[in-house]
Amino acid sequence: MGIFDVFSGTKRAAAAAATAAVEARVAELTAALPFGAQISMATDKVPMPTVYTVMVLGTRREFPALVSRTAEVIESLGRYEELDLRIAESMESGAVFSSLRISGRTTDRPHIDSLVRGHDSLVEILPDQTLMVEGSHAGYAVSAVKSEEAVNVARLLGRWWENMLETELALWSSSEIMVEVGEKADEPEISYAIDIEGSDRELDAVAVPLEQKREYAQRAVAAWNESLGDLEAMTKVKARRGYVIRLGFTPTALSPIVVAEDQEEFEDDEDEANEIAEAIRFHNPGSKITV
């Protein structure tokens, strides 16, 4: 047997083991989930995770029960596995649903319980909106928001985030909120987002004192509220088709910025972003937004 044969045999054995692991995980989920639950799986080579997506029909008040049913699976997720739990009252296209995406790197019970509490309290405030919870960093996104509802949804989300951070921040090194505007396929995709983790990762270390994190979080909430006028202005601006417009904030200083991404080229377009920023400032003369 030559070296090539040995190498090929090793690759085949590894592929077979990976396939068996995926099949075993799907079987675990099937046993834990209610009848009729849909399970799909997407995988790629390491270091990309294998993602298991579960869709269950039911009311979103049943979300804690769904998480409890899959607790053993969640606790056993590997470093390169993710579980996306989804619950909706209808399988129709455009139906409102909730999603909790859990990474194998964050599966301890206190963090999972915090995410479920966050989801449930957010549903109470925004019962008619799709909610996406990212478990790796306490990220909460409200998706498919109508343009005319964007500012009110963002205001409510900011108020909720402020309250959530007061009680949950000690558990997390970072957190993010986002409003995604555009329920129709022919509308430009607009996102308005902020997080409390700077690019210098100043808040990503466990050693960062809680009071320092709280001070940064308070500034983030204030920046979010002060820039709602930019979001309102953006809903009046006609971006070019095929672009994703991202309203966000710089790390540390938390100054408002806008990015325009060309979806065909998957590159940022600074010229388009400058035009968008100018249009925002026209509709919101007090804006401090830059590119």
Coordinates of C-alpha atoms in Angstrom, one line a residue, residues 46-284:
V46 CA -13.5 23.0 10.1
P47 CA -13.1 25.7 11.4
M48 CA -16.6 26.5 10.0
P49 CA -19.3 25.0 12.3
T50 CA -21.9 22.4 11.5
V51 CA -25.3 24.2 12.0
Y52 CA -28.4 22.3 12.9
T53 CA -31.6 24.3 12.3
V54 CA -34.8 23.2 14.0
M55 CA -38.2 24.6 13.1
V56 CA -41.2 23.9 15.4
L57 CA -44.8 25.1 15.1
G58 CA -46.2 26.7 18.2
T59 CA -46.6 29.9 20.1
R60 CA -43.5 31.8 21.1
R61 CA -44.5 31.4 24.8
E62 CA -43.5 27.8 24.3
F63 CA -39.9 28.8 23.5
P64 CA -38.6 28.1 27.1
A65 CA -40.1 24.6 26.8
L66 CA -38.4 24.0 23.5
V67 CA -35.0 25.0 24.9
S68 CA -35.6 22.7 27.9
R69 CA -36.4 19.8 25.6
T70 CA -33.1 20.2 23.8
A71 CA -31.1 20.9 27.0
E72 CA -29.0 17.7 26.8
V73 CA -28.2 18.4 23.1
I74 CA -27.2 22.0 23.9
E75 CA -24.9 20.9 26.8
S76 CA -23.2 18.4 24.5
L77 CA -22.6 20.7 21.5
G78 CA -19.0 20.5 20.3
R79 CA -16.8 23.5 19.6
Y80 CA -17.6 23.4 15.9
E81 CA -21.4 22.9 16.3
E82 CA -24.2 25.3 16.4
L83 CA -27.9 24.8 17.1
D84 CA -30.5 27.2 15.7
L85 CA -33.9 26.7 17.4
R86 CA -36.8 28.3 15.7
I87 CA -40.5 28.5 16.6
A88 CA -43.3 29.9 14.6
E89 CA -47.1 29.8 14.6
S90 CA -47.2 29.3 10.8
M91 CA -45.0 27.8 8.1
E92 CA -46.2 30.4 5.6
S93 CA -43.7 32.6 3.9
G94 CA -43.2 35.8 5.9
A95 CA -44.7 34.4 9.1
V96 CA -43.3 35.9 12.4
F97 CA -41.0 33.6 14.2
S98 CA -38.3 33.5 16.9
S99 CA -34.8 32.1 16.6
L100 CA -32.1 31.3 19.2
R101 CA -28.7 30.3 17.8
I102 CA -26.5 28.6 20.3
S103 CA -22.8 28.0 19.7
G104 CA -21.0 25.0 21.1
R105 CA -18.6 27.6 22.8
T106 CA -21.4 29.0 25.0
T107 CA -23.6 26.3 26.4
D108 CA -23.5 26.7 30.1
R109 CA -26.9 27.0 31.8
P110 CA -26.7 30.6 33.2
H111 CA -26.0 32.0 29.8
I112 CA -28.7 30.0 28.1
D113 CA -31.2 31.0 30.8
S114 CA -30.2 34.6 30.3
L115 CA -30.9 34.4 26.6
V116 CA -34.3 32.8 27.1
R117 CA -35.2 35.5 29.6
G118 CA -34.2 38.1 27.1
H119 CA -36.2 36.5 24.4
D120 CA -39.3 36.2 26.5
S121 CA -39.2 39.8 27.7
L122 CA -38.6 41.1 24.2
V123 CA -41.6 39.2 22.8
E124 CA -43.8 40.9 25.4
I125 CA -42.6 44.3 24.1
L126 CA -42.6 43.4 20.3
P127 CA -45.1 40.6 19.9
D128 CA -45.6 41.1 16.2
Q129 CA -41.9 41.1 15.2
T130 CA -39.5 38.4 14.2
L131 CA -36.7 38.0 16.8
M132 CA -33.3 36.6 16.2
V133 CA -31.2 35.9 19.3
E134 CA -27.4 35.1 18.9
G135 CA -26.3 33.1 21.8
S136 CA -22.5 33.5 21.4
H137 CA -22.6 37.2 22.4
A138 CA -26.1 38.1 23.6
G139 CA -27.1 39.6 20.3
Y140 CA -30.8 40.5 19.7
A141 CA -32.0 41.4 16.2
V142 CA -35.5 42.4 15.2
S143 CA -36.0 41.4 11.6
A144 CA -38.3 42.2 8.6
V145 CA -39.4 45.5 10.2
K146 CA -41.6 47.8 8.1
S147 CA -40.1 51.2 7.3
E148 CA -42.9 53.1 8.9
E149 CA -42.4 51.1 12.2
A150 CA -38.6 51.2 12.2
V151 CA -38.0 54.1 14.6
N152 CA -40.6 53.0 17.1
V153 CA -39.3 49.5 17.1
A154 CA -35.7 50.7 17.5
R155 CA -36.8 53.0 20.4
L156 CA -38.5 50.1 22.2
L157 CA -35.6 47.8 21.5
G158 CA -33.1 50.4 23.0
R159 CA -35.2 50.8 26.1
W160 CA -35.4 47.1 26.5
W161 CA -31.7 46.7 26.0
E162 CA -30.9 49.3 28.7
N163 CA -33.0 47.4 31.2
M164 CA -31.6 44.0 30.1
L165 CA -28.0 45.2 30.5
E166 CA -28.7 46.4 34.0
T167 CA -29.5 42.9 35.2
E168 CA -27.6 40.6 32.7
L169 CA -24.4 42.5 31.8
A170 CA -22.3 40.7 34.5
L171 CA -22.8 37.4 32.6
W172 CA -21.7 38.8 29.2
S173 CA -18.5 40.2 27.8
S174 CA -20.4 41.7 24.9
S175 CA -23.9 42.4 23.7
E176 CA -25.6 43.7 20.5
I177 CA -28.9 44.9 19.3
M178 CA -30.0 45.4 15.7
V179 CA -33.1 46.5 13.7
E180 CA -33.3 45.1 10.2
V181 CA -35.7 47.1 8.0
G182 CA -37.3 45.9 4.8
E183 CA -40.0 43.3 4.7
K184 CA -40.3 43.3 0.9
A185 CA -37.7 41.7 -1.5
D186 CA -37.6 44.9 -3.7
E187 CA -36.8 47.2 -0.7
P188 CA -33.2 47.9 0.1
E189 CA -31.9 46.1 3.2
I190 CA -31.2 48.6 6.0
S191 CA -29.7 47.6 9.4
Y192 CA -29.3 49.8 12.5
A193 CA -27.0 48.2 15.0
I194 CA -24.8 48.8 18.0
D195 CA -22.7 46.6 20.3
I196 CA -20.8 47.1 23.5
E197 CA -17.6 45.4 22.3
G198 CA -15.1 47.7 20.6
S199 CA -12.8 46.4 17.9
D200 CA -9.9 46.8 20.3
R201 CA -11.8 44.2 22.4
E202 CA -11.6 46.4 25.5
L203 CA -14.7 44.7 26.9
D204 CA -14.0 41.2 25.7
A205 CA -11.8 40.3 28.7
V206 CA -13.3 38.8 31.8
A207 CA -10.9 41.0 33.8
V208 CA -12.7 44.2 32.7
P209 CA -14.4 45.6 35.9
L210 CA -18.2 45.5 35.8
E211 CA -18.5 49.2 36.5
Q212 CA -16.4 49.9 33.4
K213 CA -18.6 47.7 31.3
R214 CA -21.7 49.4 32.7
E215 CA -20.3 52.9 31.8
Y216 CA -19.6 51.8 28.3
A217 CA -23.1 50.2 28.0
Q218 CA -24.8 53.4 29.2
R219 CA -22.9 55.4 26.5
A220 CA -24.0 52.8 23.9
V221 CA -27.6 53.2 24.9
A222 CA -27.3 57.0 24.8
A223 CA -25.7 56.8 21.3
W224 CA -28.4 54.5 20.0
N225 CA -31.2 56.9 21.2
E226 CA -29.4 60.0 19.9
S227 CA -29.1 58.6 16.4
L228 CA -32.7 57.4 15.9
G229 CA -33.1 60.5 13.7
D230 CA -30.6 59.0 11.3
L231 CA -32.6 55.8 11.1
E232 CA -35.8 57.8 10.4
A233 CA -33.9 59.8 7.7
M234 CA -32.6 56.6 6.2
T235 CA -36.2 55.3 5.7
K236 CA -36.8 58.3 3.5
V237 CA -33.7 57.8 1.4
K238 CA -33.8 55.7 -1.8
A239 CA -30.7 53.6 -1.8
R240 CA -29.6 51.9 -5.1
R241 CA -31.0 48.5 -5.6
G242 CA -28.6 45.7 -4.7
Y243 CA -27.1 47.5 -1.8
V244 CA -27.2 46.8 1.9
I245 CA -27.1 49.9 4.0
R246 CA -25.7 49.5 7.5
L247 CA -26.1 52.2 10.1
G248 CA -23.7 51.7 13.0
F249 CA -21.2 53.2 15.4
T250 CA -17.5 53.4 15.7
P251 CA -15.8 51.4 18.5
T252 CA -15.0 53.3 21.7
A253 CA -16.1 56.7 20.6
L254 CA -19.5 55.4 19.5
S255 CA -19.8 57.9 16.7
P256 CA -22.6 57.2 14.1
I257 CA -21.4 55.9 10.7
V258 CA -23.0 54.5 7.5
V259 CA -21.6 51.7 5.3
A260 CA -23.0 50.8 1.8
E261 CA -22.3 47.3 0.7
D262 CA -22.6 46.2 -3.0
Q263 CA -24.2 42.8 -2.8
E264 CA -23.0 41.8 -6.3
E265 CA -19.4 42.6 -5.5
F266 CA -19.6 41.9 -1.8
E267 CA -17.5 45.1 -1.2
D268 CA -18.1 48.4 0.6
D269 CA -18.9 51.3 -1.8
E270 CA -17.5 54.5 -0.2
D271 CA -19.0 56.7 -2.9
E272 CA -22.4 55.3 -2.4
A273 CA -22.0 55.6 1.4
N274 CA -21.0 59.3 1.1
E275 CA -24.2 59.9 -1.0
I276 CA -26.3 58.2 1.6
A277 CA -24.7 60.1 4.5
E278 CA -25.3 63.4 2.6
A279 CA -29.0 62.4 2.1
I280 CA -29.3 61.5 5.8
R281 CA -28.0 64.8 6.8
F282 CA -30.4 66.5 4.5
H283 CA -33.4 64.8 6.2
N284 CA -31.8 65.1 9.7

